[in-house]
Amino acid sequence: MKIIILQKIKSNNVLAFFLSVFFLVVLVENCYAQPTGAGQNTIRVTGTVTSAIDGAILPGVSIVVEGTTTGTVTDMDGTYSIEVPENATLVFSYLGFAPQKIAVGGRNSINVLMVESAEALDELVVTALGIRREEKSLGYSVGKIASEELSKVVHENILTSMAGKVTGVTINSTGGTGSTVSMVIRGATSMSTDNQPLFVIDGVPMTSSVNNVGGFGSGNLVDYGNSISDIDPESIESISILKGPSAAALYGTRAGNGVVLITTKKANQRGGMKVEVVSNTVFDIPSKYLDVQNRFGFGARSYTDKTFANGVIPPYNVSEVAGAGPELNKGYWQVQPFAPLDANGAAIPTELIAYPDNYKNFINRSAITSTNSISISSVTDLVNYRLGISNMTNKGLVPNSDLN
């Protein structure tokens, strides 16, 4: 055929002739070209991709035929549909999950459970406004605590639960249950502030001062605790502690003493409403009583003859002159606090008698702290929610120190 065409072609149309031959060859190649997987039957594969942890649907999962660029992604319902050779291998990949390779094997339906990749998740930290950043990019990360660690020893304040679990963090309590708890990361940085870090709960900053002190009466100070104690430990998923220029840059000067990132628990189980009830009871008993003297009463000045009704100065020793009270169980009488009154309303002197260890009767009881938490959570196609409430009651060692 080429010879016949050449005979009919004129010399001035040689260029047009070669172009015609080129397009003819391309046309023939396209007509006889075979697609990838030639000789194989193609089938349509459908299925649903969900999380192996909680069964949640995973939209946007990448699905690619191994060795090709043919692929698709799951829709908002976690479902997919793709036409592939019956002996192909599908590769499923998703951020935060380990990739999976599954041989089709002639099947038309393949449902996939994606397993979270712990290695990838550990490298991410939720920072300001819920943005995920690589931990190494934050400049300084002191430590991380999971909810399981906080639940081993139950405290009403999450800071107390963190004590001894993170290196470089100093946690001190000013008193018993409900009192202020101080947290200092990698040492104090200021002589004029309380050096407390900034707390960020699910992206919302919160300050927790140690100066929440009030008073009643004359000179009676009351420690009302700090605001971080209002957070229910049972609602916390994890805690990350940061300190460094990069971490501080996310929240400004308030983060100069460090940042404590708190992530709360989310609903993670499909299949109906989930109700979780947690109850904890802690008993506190005095571990040691101090040895106190019961020979002399308390005093603030030296005693003279006016101290005694008959005006006779009894024998005295150096301790009495130095300001201690008179010796007890010696027949001395004195008007004491809460003394009885006579008919005229005057206080009646009573004998100065020692009552050894009577202070133990004042606090000789067990302190009981009860914490009850309840949470309701559910995962549906329309909404995911988790609601939680907690109540703490405390019967203190000292009377009139109860909390509720």
GROMACS .gro file of C-alpha atoms in nm:
model
  404
    1MET     CA    1   0.000   0.000   0.000
    2LYS     CA    2   0.287   0.236   0.073
    3ILE     CA    3   0.431   0.186  -0.281
    4ILE     CA    4   0.102   0.276  -0.446
    5ILE     CA    5   0.073   0.590  -0.235
    6LEU     CA    6   0.430   0.694  -0.317
    7GLN     CA    7   0.367   0.662  -0.687
    8LYS     CA    8   0.072   0.897  -0.667
    9ILE     CA    9   0.240   1.154  -0.452
   10LYS     CA   10   0.402   1.461  -0.594
   11SER     CA   11   0.736   1.591  -0.478
   12ASN     CA   12   0.590   1.907  -0.331
   13ASN     CA   13   0.362   1.699  -0.103
   14VAL     CA   14   0.636   1.489   0.056
   15LEU     CA   15   0.595   1.662   0.394
   16ALA     CA   16   0.222   1.603   0.393
   17PHE     CA   17   0.283   1.239   0.306
   18PHE     CA   18   0.513   1.175   0.602
   19LEU     CA   19   0.268   1.343   0.838
   20SER     CA   20  -0.007   1.117   0.708
   21VAL     CA   21   0.206   0.807   0.767
   22PHE     CA   22   0.286   0.925   1.125
   23PHE     CA   23  -0.078   0.971   1.220
   24LEU     CA   24  -0.166   0.637   1.054
   25VAL     CA   25   0.090   0.454   1.270
   26VAL     CA   26  -0.039   0.625   1.587
   27LEU     CA   27  -0.396   0.530   1.496
   28VAL     CA   28  -0.304   0.165   1.443
   29GLU     CA   29  -0.118   0.150   1.777
   30ASN     CA   30  -0.415   0.293   1.963
   31CYS     CA   31  -0.647   0.046   1.798
   32TYR     CA   32  -0.442  -0.253   1.909
   33ALA     CA   33  -0.315  -0.121   2.247
   34GLN     CA   34  -0.414  -0.335   2.547
   35PRO     CA   35  -0.497  -0.186   2.890
   36THR     CA   36  -0.313  -0.282   3.209
   37GLY     CA   37  -0.417  -0.628   3.315
   38ALA     CA   38  -0.480  -0.745   2.962
   39GLY     CA   39  -0.643  -1.078   2.945
   40GLN     CA   40  -0.797  -1.035   3.296
   41ASN     CA   41  -1.163  -0.995   3.375
   42THR     CA   42  -1.250  -0.673   3.557
   43ILE     CA   43  -1.499  -0.664   3.841
   44ARG     CA   44  -1.652  -0.389   4.052
   45VAL     CA   45  -1.553  -0.399   4.419
   46THR     CA   46  -1.752  -0.214   4.685
   47GLY     CA   47  -1.726  -0.194   5.061
   48THR     CA   48  -1.704   0.017   5.377
   49VAL     CA   49  -1.394   0.134   5.563
   50THR     CA   50  -1.420   0.180   5.941
   51SER     CA   51  -1.191   0.216   6.243
   52ALA     CA   52  -1.096  -0.105   6.421
   53ILE     CA   53  -1.098   0.079   6.756
   54ASP     CA   54  -1.453   0.213   6.774
   55GLY     CA   55  -1.616   0.123   6.443
   56ALA     CA   56  -1.633   0.487   6.330
   57ILE     CA   57  -1.668   0.543   5.957
   58LEU     CA   58  -1.361   0.684   5.783
   59PRO     CA   59  -1.431   0.925   5.496
   60GLY     CA   60  -1.149   1.017   5.261
   61VAL     CA   61  -0.957   0.688   5.279
   62SER     CA   62  -0.730   0.649   4.976
   63ILE     CA   63  -0.775   0.324   4.780
   64VAL     CA   64  -0.527   0.247   4.501
   65VAL     CA   65  -0.471  -0.059   4.283
   66GLU     CA   66  -0.117  -0.169   4.365
   67GLY     CA   67   0.131  -0.093   4.089
   68THR     CA   68  -0.100   0.151   3.910
   69THR     CA   69  -0.240   0.498   3.948
   70THR     CA   70  -0.598   0.373   3.943
   71GLY     CA   71  -0.778   0.456   4.264
   72THR     CA   72  -1.061   0.618   4.451
   73VAL     CA   73  -1.151   0.749   4.800
   74THR     CA   74  -1.429   0.668   5.045
   75ASP     CA   75  -1.725   0.904   5.062
   76MET     CA   76  -1.878   1.066   5.371
   77ASP     CA   77  -2.039   0.734   5.466
   78GLY     CA   78  -1.706   0.552   5.449
   79THR     CA   79  -1.809   0.352   5.140
   80TYR     CA   80  -1.623   0.309   4.812
   81SER     CA   81  -1.668   0.155   4.467
   82ILE     CA   82  -1.391   0.076   4.220
   83GLU     CA   83  -1.354  -0.134   3.903
   84VAL     CA   84  -1.036  -0.347   3.911
   85PRO     CA   85  -0.895  -0.671   3.767
   86GLU     CA   86  -1.023  -0.969   3.961
   87ASN     CA   87  -0.670  -1.062   4.078
   88ALA     CA   88  -0.563  -0.708   4.173
   89THR     CA   89  -0.438  -0.594   4.515
   90LEU     CA   90  -0.593  -0.288   4.679
   91VAL     CA   91  -0.389  -0.058   4.903
   92PHE     CA   92  -0.587   0.132   5.172
   93SER     CA   93  -0.418   0.430   5.341
   94TYR     CA   94  -0.541   0.700   5.581
   95LEU     CA   95  -0.374   0.961   5.803
   96GLY     CA   96  -0.305   0.820   6.148
   97PHE     CA   97  -0.376   0.460   6.043
   98ALA     CA   98  -0.148   0.183   5.923
   99PRO     CA   99  -0.180   0.115   5.547
  100GLN     CA  100  -0.330  -0.219   5.443
  101LYS     CA  101  -0.289  -0.434   5.132
  102ILE     CA  102  -0.579  -0.664   5.049
  103ALA     CA  103  -0.596  -0.906   4.755
  104VAL     CA  104  -0.926  -0.887   4.570
  105GLY     CA  105  -0.934  -1.255   4.479
  106GLY     CA  106  -1.245  -1.219   4.268
  107ARG     CA  107  -1.455  -1.076   4.552
  108ASN     CA  108  -1.713  -0.807   4.485
  109SER     CA  109  -1.742  -0.684   4.846
  110ILE     CA  110  -1.450  -0.602   5.075
  111ASN     CA  111  -1.504  -0.427   5.409
  112VAL     CA  112  -1.188  -0.298   5.576
  113LEU     CA  113  -1.104  -0.227   5.941
  114MET     CA  114  -0.824   0.029   5.969
  115VAL     CA  115  -0.586   0.000   6.266
  116GLU     CA  116  -0.445   0.317   6.422
  117SER     CA  117  -0.074   0.372   6.383
  118ALA     CA  118   0.060   0.439   6.734
  119GLU     CA  119   0.393   0.553   6.595
  120ALA     CA  120   0.234   0.826   6.386
  121LEU     CA  121  -0.005   0.942   6.657
  122ASP     CA  122   0.266   0.977   6.921
  123GLU     CA  123   0.447   1.232   6.707
  124LEU     CA  124   0.153   1.473   6.699
  125VAL     CA  125   0.048   1.723   6.966
  126VAL     CA  126  -0.276   1.922   6.963
  127THR     CA  127  -0.182   2.287   7.013
  128ALA     CA  128  -0.364   2.618   6.988
  129LEU     CA  129  -0.704   2.616   6.819
  130GLY     CA  130  -0.687   2.236   6.786
  131ILE     CA  131  -0.401   2.248   6.532
  132ARG     CA  132  -0.190   1.934   6.522
  133ARG     CA  133   0.184   1.988   6.522
  134GLU     CA  134   0.475   1.748   6.524
  135GLU     CA  135   0.610   1.720   6.876
  136LYS     CA  136   0.969   1.783   6.766
  137SER     CA  137   0.865   2.114   6.607
  138LEU     CA  138   0.748   2.256   6.941
  139GLY     CA  139   1.101   2.307   7.070
  140TYR     CA  140   1.056   2.145   7.410
  141SER     CA  141   0.827   1.871   7.536
  142VAL     CA  142   0.863   1.773   7.901
  143GLY     CA  143   0.628   1.477   7.903
  144LYS     CA  144   0.291   1.322   7.836
  145ILE     CA  145   0.046   1.141   8.066
  146ALA     CA  146  -0.236   0.913   7.952
  147SER     CA  147  -0.569   0.877   8.131
  148GLU     CA  148  -0.470   0.532   8.259
  149GLU     CA  149  -0.187   0.686   8.460
  150LEU     CA  150  -0.421   0.942   8.618
  151SER     CA  151  -0.666   0.670   8.724
  152LYS     CA  152  -0.415   0.452   8.909
  153VAL     CA  153  -0.421   0.676   9.217
  154VAL     CA  154  -0.737   0.884   9.242
  155HIS     CA  155  -0.717   1.245   9.361
  156GLU     CA  156  -0.972   1.522   9.345
  157ASN     CA  157  -0.714   1.748   9.178
  158ILE     CA  158  -0.554   1.635   8.854
  159LEU     CA  159  -0.228   1.808   8.946
  160THR     CA  160  -0.194   1.588   9.254
  161SER     CA  161  -0.251   1.284   9.032
  162MET     CA  162   0.040   1.396   8.811
  163ALA     CA  163   0.290   1.413   9.096
  164GLY     CA  164   0.590   1.188   9.036
  165LYS     CA  165   0.483   1.088   8.685
  166VAL     CA  166   0.672   1.349   8.481
  167THR     CA  167   1.037   1.445   8.516
  168GLY     CA  168   1.124   1.810   8.556
  169VAL     CA  169   0.787   1.901   8.707
  170THR     CA  170   0.753   2.005   9.072
  171ILE     CA  171   0.407   1.971   9.227
  172ASN     CA  172   0.332   2.088   9.582
  173SER     CA  173   0.009   2.104   9.778
  174THR     CA  174  -0.050   2.367  10.045
  175GLY     CA  175  -0.282   2.150  10.249
  176GLY     CA  176  -0.539   1.876  10.233
  177THR     CA  177  -0.831   1.801  10.005
  178GLY     CA  178  -0.949   2.102   9.807
  179SER     CA  179  -0.642   2.313   9.879
  180THR     CA  180  -0.429   2.491   9.621
  181VAL     CA  181  -0.179   2.281   9.425
  182SER     CA  182   0.128   2.446   9.274
  183MET     CA  183   0.295   2.323   8.954
  184VAL     CA  184   0.634   2.448   8.835
  185ILE     CA  185   0.790   2.321   8.510
  186ARG     CA  186   1.169   2.307   8.487
  187GLY     CA  187   1.225   2.548   8.774
  188ALA     CA  188   1.103   2.898   8.854
  189THR     CA  189   1.159   3.170   8.595
  190SER     CA  190   1.037   3.475   8.788
  191MET     CA  191   1.072   3.619   9.138
  192SER     CA  192   0.758   3.831   9.114
  193THR     CA  193   0.498   3.584   8.979
  194ASP     CA  194   0.366   3.248   9.092
  195ASN     CA  195   0.546   3.066   8.802
  196GLN     CA  196   0.234   2.868   8.721
  197PRO     CA  197   0.194   2.731   8.366
  198LEU     CA  198  -0.090   2.809   8.129
  199PHE     CA  199  -0.353   2.537   8.106
  200VAL     CA  200  -0.517   2.474   7.768
  201ILE     CA  201  -0.822   2.249   7.765
  202ASP     CA  202  -0.923   2.135   7.416
  203GLY     CA  203  -0.772   2.454   7.275
  204VAL     CA  204  -0.926   2.689   7.535
  205PRO     CA  205  -0.670   2.867   7.760
  206MET     CA  206  -0.733   2.878   8.136
  207THR     CA  207  -0.527   3.028   8.418
  208SER     CA  208  -0.493   2.855   8.754
  209SER     CA  209  -0.356   3.092   9.016
  210VAL     CA  210  -0.222   2.984   9.355
  211ASN     CA  211  -0.335   3.310   9.516
  212ASN     CA  212  -0.703   3.229   9.553
  213VAL     CA  213  -0.706   3.308   9.924
  214GLY     CA  214  -0.984   3.475  10.120
  215GLY     CA  215  -1.067   3.525  10.484
  216PHE     CA  216  -1.335   3.548  10.748
  217GLY     CA  217  -1.335   3.709  11.089
  218SER     CA  218  -1.012   3.864  11.208
  219GLY     CA  219  -0.694   3.717  11.064
  220ASN     CA  220  -0.851   3.387  10.953
  221LEU     CA  221  -0.729   3.298  10.604
  222VAL     CA  222  -0.907   3.049  10.381
  223ASP     CA  223  -0.754   2.863  10.087
  224TYR     CA  224  -1.024   2.826   9.822
  225GLY     CA  225  -0.808   2.613   9.592
  226ASN     CA  226  -0.722   2.683   9.229
  227SER     CA  227  -0.947   2.657   8.927
  228ILE     CA  228  -0.777   2.349   8.778
  229SER     CA  229  -0.936   2.144   9.058
  230ASP     CA  230  -1.274   2.196   8.886
  231ILE     CA  231  -1.168   1.962   8.603
  232ASP     CA  232  -1.298   1.607   8.645
  233PRO     CA  233  -1.003   1.365   8.618
  234GLU     CA  234  -1.237   1.101   8.471
  235SER     CA  235  -1.302   1.327   8.170
  236ILE     CA  236  -0.935   1.361   8.072
  237GLU     CA  237  -0.795   1.160   7.782
  238SER     CA  238  -0.433   1.279   7.795
  239ILE     CA  239  -0.207   1.557   7.924
  240SER     CA  240   0.095   1.701   7.744
  241ILE     CA  241   0.339   1.929   7.923
  242LEU     CA  242   0.539   2.175   7.712
  243LYS     CA  243   0.797   2.441   7.780
  244GLY     CA  244   1.007   2.626   7.527
  245PRO     CA  245   1.009   2.923   7.290
  246SER     CA  246   0.807   2.748   7.019
  247ALA     CA  247   0.539   2.635   7.264
  248ALA     CA  248   0.521   2.980   7.422
  249ALA     CA  249   0.486   3.143   7.080
  250LEU     CA  250   0.152   2.968   7.035
  251TYR     CA  251  -0.006   3.139   7.337
  252GLY     CA  252   0.202   3.451   7.400
  253THR     CA  253   0.356   3.569   7.726
  254ARG     CA  254   0.109   3.372   7.936
  255ALA     CA  255   0.291   3.056   7.833
  256GLY     CA  256   0.630   3.178   7.953
  257ASN     CA  257   0.618   2.933   8.244
  258GLY     CA  258   0.510   2.644   8.024
  259VAL     CA  259   0.189   2.500   7.884
  260VAL     CA  260  -0.020   2.207   8.004
  261LEU     CA  261  -0.232   2.076   7.716
  262ILE     CA  262  -0.535   1.880   7.835
  263THR     CA  263  -0.738   1.672   7.590
  264THR     CA  264  -1.075   1.552   7.713
  265LYS     CA  265  -1.241   1.225   7.625
  266LYS     CA  266  -1.464   1.195   7.320
  267ALA     CA  267  -1.738   0.952   7.226
  268ASN     CA  268  -1.573   0.656   7.055
  269GLN     CA  269  -1.822   0.372   7.043
  270ARG     CA  270  -2.101   0.318   6.796
  271GLY     CA  271  -2.408   0.111   6.854
  272GLY     CA  272  -2.621   0.304   7.100
  273MET     CA  273  -2.583   0.516   7.409
  274LYS     CA  274  -2.302   0.433   7.650
  275VAL     CA  275  -2.336   0.514   8.021
  276GLU     CA  276  -2.025   0.499   8.240
  277VAL     CA  277  -2.030   0.534   8.618
  278VAL     CA  278  -1.711   0.565   8.824
  279SER     CA  279  -1.706   0.583   9.204
  280ASN     CA  280  -1.395   0.630   9.418
  281THR     CA  281  -1.351   0.651   9.793
  282VAL     CA  282  -1.028   0.760   9.963
  283PHE     CA  283  -0.960   0.732  10.337
  284ASP     CA  284  -0.708   0.958  10.513
  285ILE     CA  285  -0.579   0.883  10.861
  286PRO     CA  286  -0.311   1.066  11.064
  287SER     CA  287   0.021   0.892  11.000
  288LYS     CA  288   0.202   1.042  11.298
  289TYR     CA  289   0.126   1.249  11.606
  290LEU     CA  290   0.379   1.497  11.739
  291ASP     CA  291   0.516   1.461  12.090
  292VAL     CA  292   0.405   1.761  12.292
  293GLN     CA  293   0.484   1.865  12.648
  294ASN     CA  294   0.210   1.855  12.911
  295ARG     CA  295   0.399   2.004  13.205
  296PHE     CA  296   0.350   2.375  13.145
  297GLY     CA  297   0.059   2.572  13.013
  298PHE     CA  298   0.087   2.813  12.725
  299GLY     CA  299   0.190   3.170  12.797
  300ALA     CA  300   0.318   3.485  12.639
  301ARG     CA  301   0.472   3.675  12.932
  302SER     CA  302   0.645   3.631  13.265
  303TYR     CA  303   0.428   3.572  13.570
  304THR     CA  304   0.431   3.803  13.873
  305ASP     CA  305   0.264   3.799  14.213
  306LYS     CA  306  -0.050   3.952  14.061
  307THR     CA  307  -0.106   3.630  13.878
  308PHE     CA  308  -0.202   3.449  14.197
  309ALA     CA  309  -0.494   3.531  14.422
  310ASN     CA  310  -0.305   3.529  14.755
  311GLY     CA  311  -0.020   3.748  14.624
  312VAL     CA  312   0.242   3.489  14.713
  313ILE     CA  313   0.490   3.419  14.437
  314PRO     CA  314   0.530   3.044  14.411
  315PRO     CA  315   0.861   2.886  14.318
  316TYR     CA  316   0.935   2.938  13.954
  317ASN     CA  317   1.189   2.821  13.706
  318VAL     CA  318   1.355   2.963  13.397
  319SER     CA  319   1.086   2.835  13.162
  320GLU     CA  320   0.820   3.036  13.345
  321VAL     CA  321   1.024   3.352  13.338
  322ALA     CA  322   1.089   3.303  12.966
  323GLY     CA  323   0.720   3.325  12.890
  324ALA     CA  324   0.585   2.973  12.927
  325GLY     CA  325   0.269   2.919  13.126
  326PRO     CA  326   0.259   2.813  13.489
  327GLU     CA  327   0.329   2.453  13.574
  328LEU     CA  328   0.023   2.234  13.549
  329ASN     CA  329  -0.122   2.002  13.812
  330LYS     CA  330   0.024   2.221  14.092
  331GLY     CA  331  -0.301   2.357  14.230
  332TYR     CA  332  -0.289   2.684  14.038
  333TRP     CA  333  -0.616   2.845  13.938
  334GLN     CA  334  -0.671   3.084  13.651
  335VAL     CA  335  -0.945   3.228  13.436
  336GLN     CA  336  -0.924   3.026  13.119
  337PRO     CA  337  -1.091   3.060  12.779
  338PHE     CA  338  -1.454   2.948  12.784
  339ALA     CA  339  -1.451   2.955  13.165
  340PRO     CA  340  -1.785   2.920  13.350
  341LEU     CA  341  -1.956   3.236  13.475
  342ASP     CA  342  -2.086   3.321  13.820
  343ALA     CA  343  -2.421   3.480  13.899
  344ASN     CA  344  -2.284   3.824  13.816
  345GLY     CA  345  -2.150   3.710  13.480
  346ALA     CA  346  -1.787   3.712  13.588
  347ALA     CA  347  -1.554   3.435  13.476
  348ILE     CA  348  -1.473   3.176  13.738
  349PRO     CA  349  -1.110   3.065  13.768
  350THR     CA  350  -1.052   2.695  13.715
  351GLU     CA  351  -0.763   2.472  13.810
  352LEU     CA  352  -0.481   2.439  13.558
  353ILE     CA  353  -0.480   2.068  13.485
  354ALA     CA  354  -0.294   1.883  13.210
  355TYR     CA  355  -0.492   1.670  12.968
  356PRO     CA  356  -0.228   1.460  12.790
  357ASP     CA  357  -0.286   1.400  12.421
  358ASN     CA  358  -0.632   1.553  12.427
  359TYR     CA  359  -0.561   1.706  12.087
  360LYS     CA  360  -0.574   1.355  11.941
  361ASN     CA  361  -0.941   1.340  12.034
  362PHE     CA  362  -0.993   1.652  11.825
  363ILE     CA  363  -0.868   1.494  11.504
  364ASN     CA  364  -0.890   1.126  11.587
  365ARG     CA  365  -1.110   1.028  11.297
  366SER     CA  366  -1.066   0.917  10.939
  367ALA     CA  367  -1.112   1.166  10.659
  368ILE     CA  368  -1.328   1.030  10.378
  369THR     CA  369  -1.330   1.167  10.023
  370SER     CA  370  -1.591   1.027   9.785
  371THR     CA  371  -1.595   1.110   9.415
  372ASN     CA  372  -1.877   0.995   9.189
  373SER     CA  373  -1.871   1.055   8.815
  374ILE     CA  374  -2.121   0.967   8.544
  375SER     CA  375  -2.087   1.015   8.170
  376ILE     CA  376  -2.319   0.956   7.875
  377SER     CA  377  -2.179   0.922   7.524
  378SER     CA  378  -2.298   0.812   7.182
  379VAL     CA  379  -2.179   0.802   6.821
  380THR     CA  380  -2.446   0.835   6.553
  381ASP     CA  381  -2.456   0.927   6.188
  382LEU     CA  382  -2.572   1.277   6.282
  383VAL     CA  383  -2.384   1.369   6.599
  384ASN     CA  384  -2.114   1.252   6.839
  385TYR     CA  385  -2.146   1.362   7.201
  386ARG     CA  386  -2.017   1.293   7.551
  387LEU     CA  387  -2.167   1.450   7.863
  388GLY     CA  388  -2.008   1.408   8.204
  389ILE     CA  389  -2.066   1.531   8.559
  390SER     CA  390  -1.879   1.466   8.881
  391ASN     CA  391  -1.947   1.527   9.250
  392MET     CA  392  -1.690   1.525   9.527
  393THR     CA  393  -1.763   1.522   9.901
  394ASN     CA  394  -1.500   1.532  10.173
  395LYS     CA  395  -1.517   1.480  10.548
  396GLY     CA  396  -1.197   1.636  10.677
  397LEU     CA  397  -0.972   1.529  10.963
  398VAL     CA  398  -1.044   1.850  11.150
  399PRO     CA  399  -1.406   1.934  11.243
  400ASN     CA  400  -1.572   2.203  11.030
  401SER     CA  401  -1.334   2.141  10.739
  402ASP     CA  402  -1.573   1.937  10.525
  403LEU     CA  403  -1.613   2.008  10.154
  404ASN     CA  404  -1.895   1.939   9.911
   0.00000   0.00000   0.00000
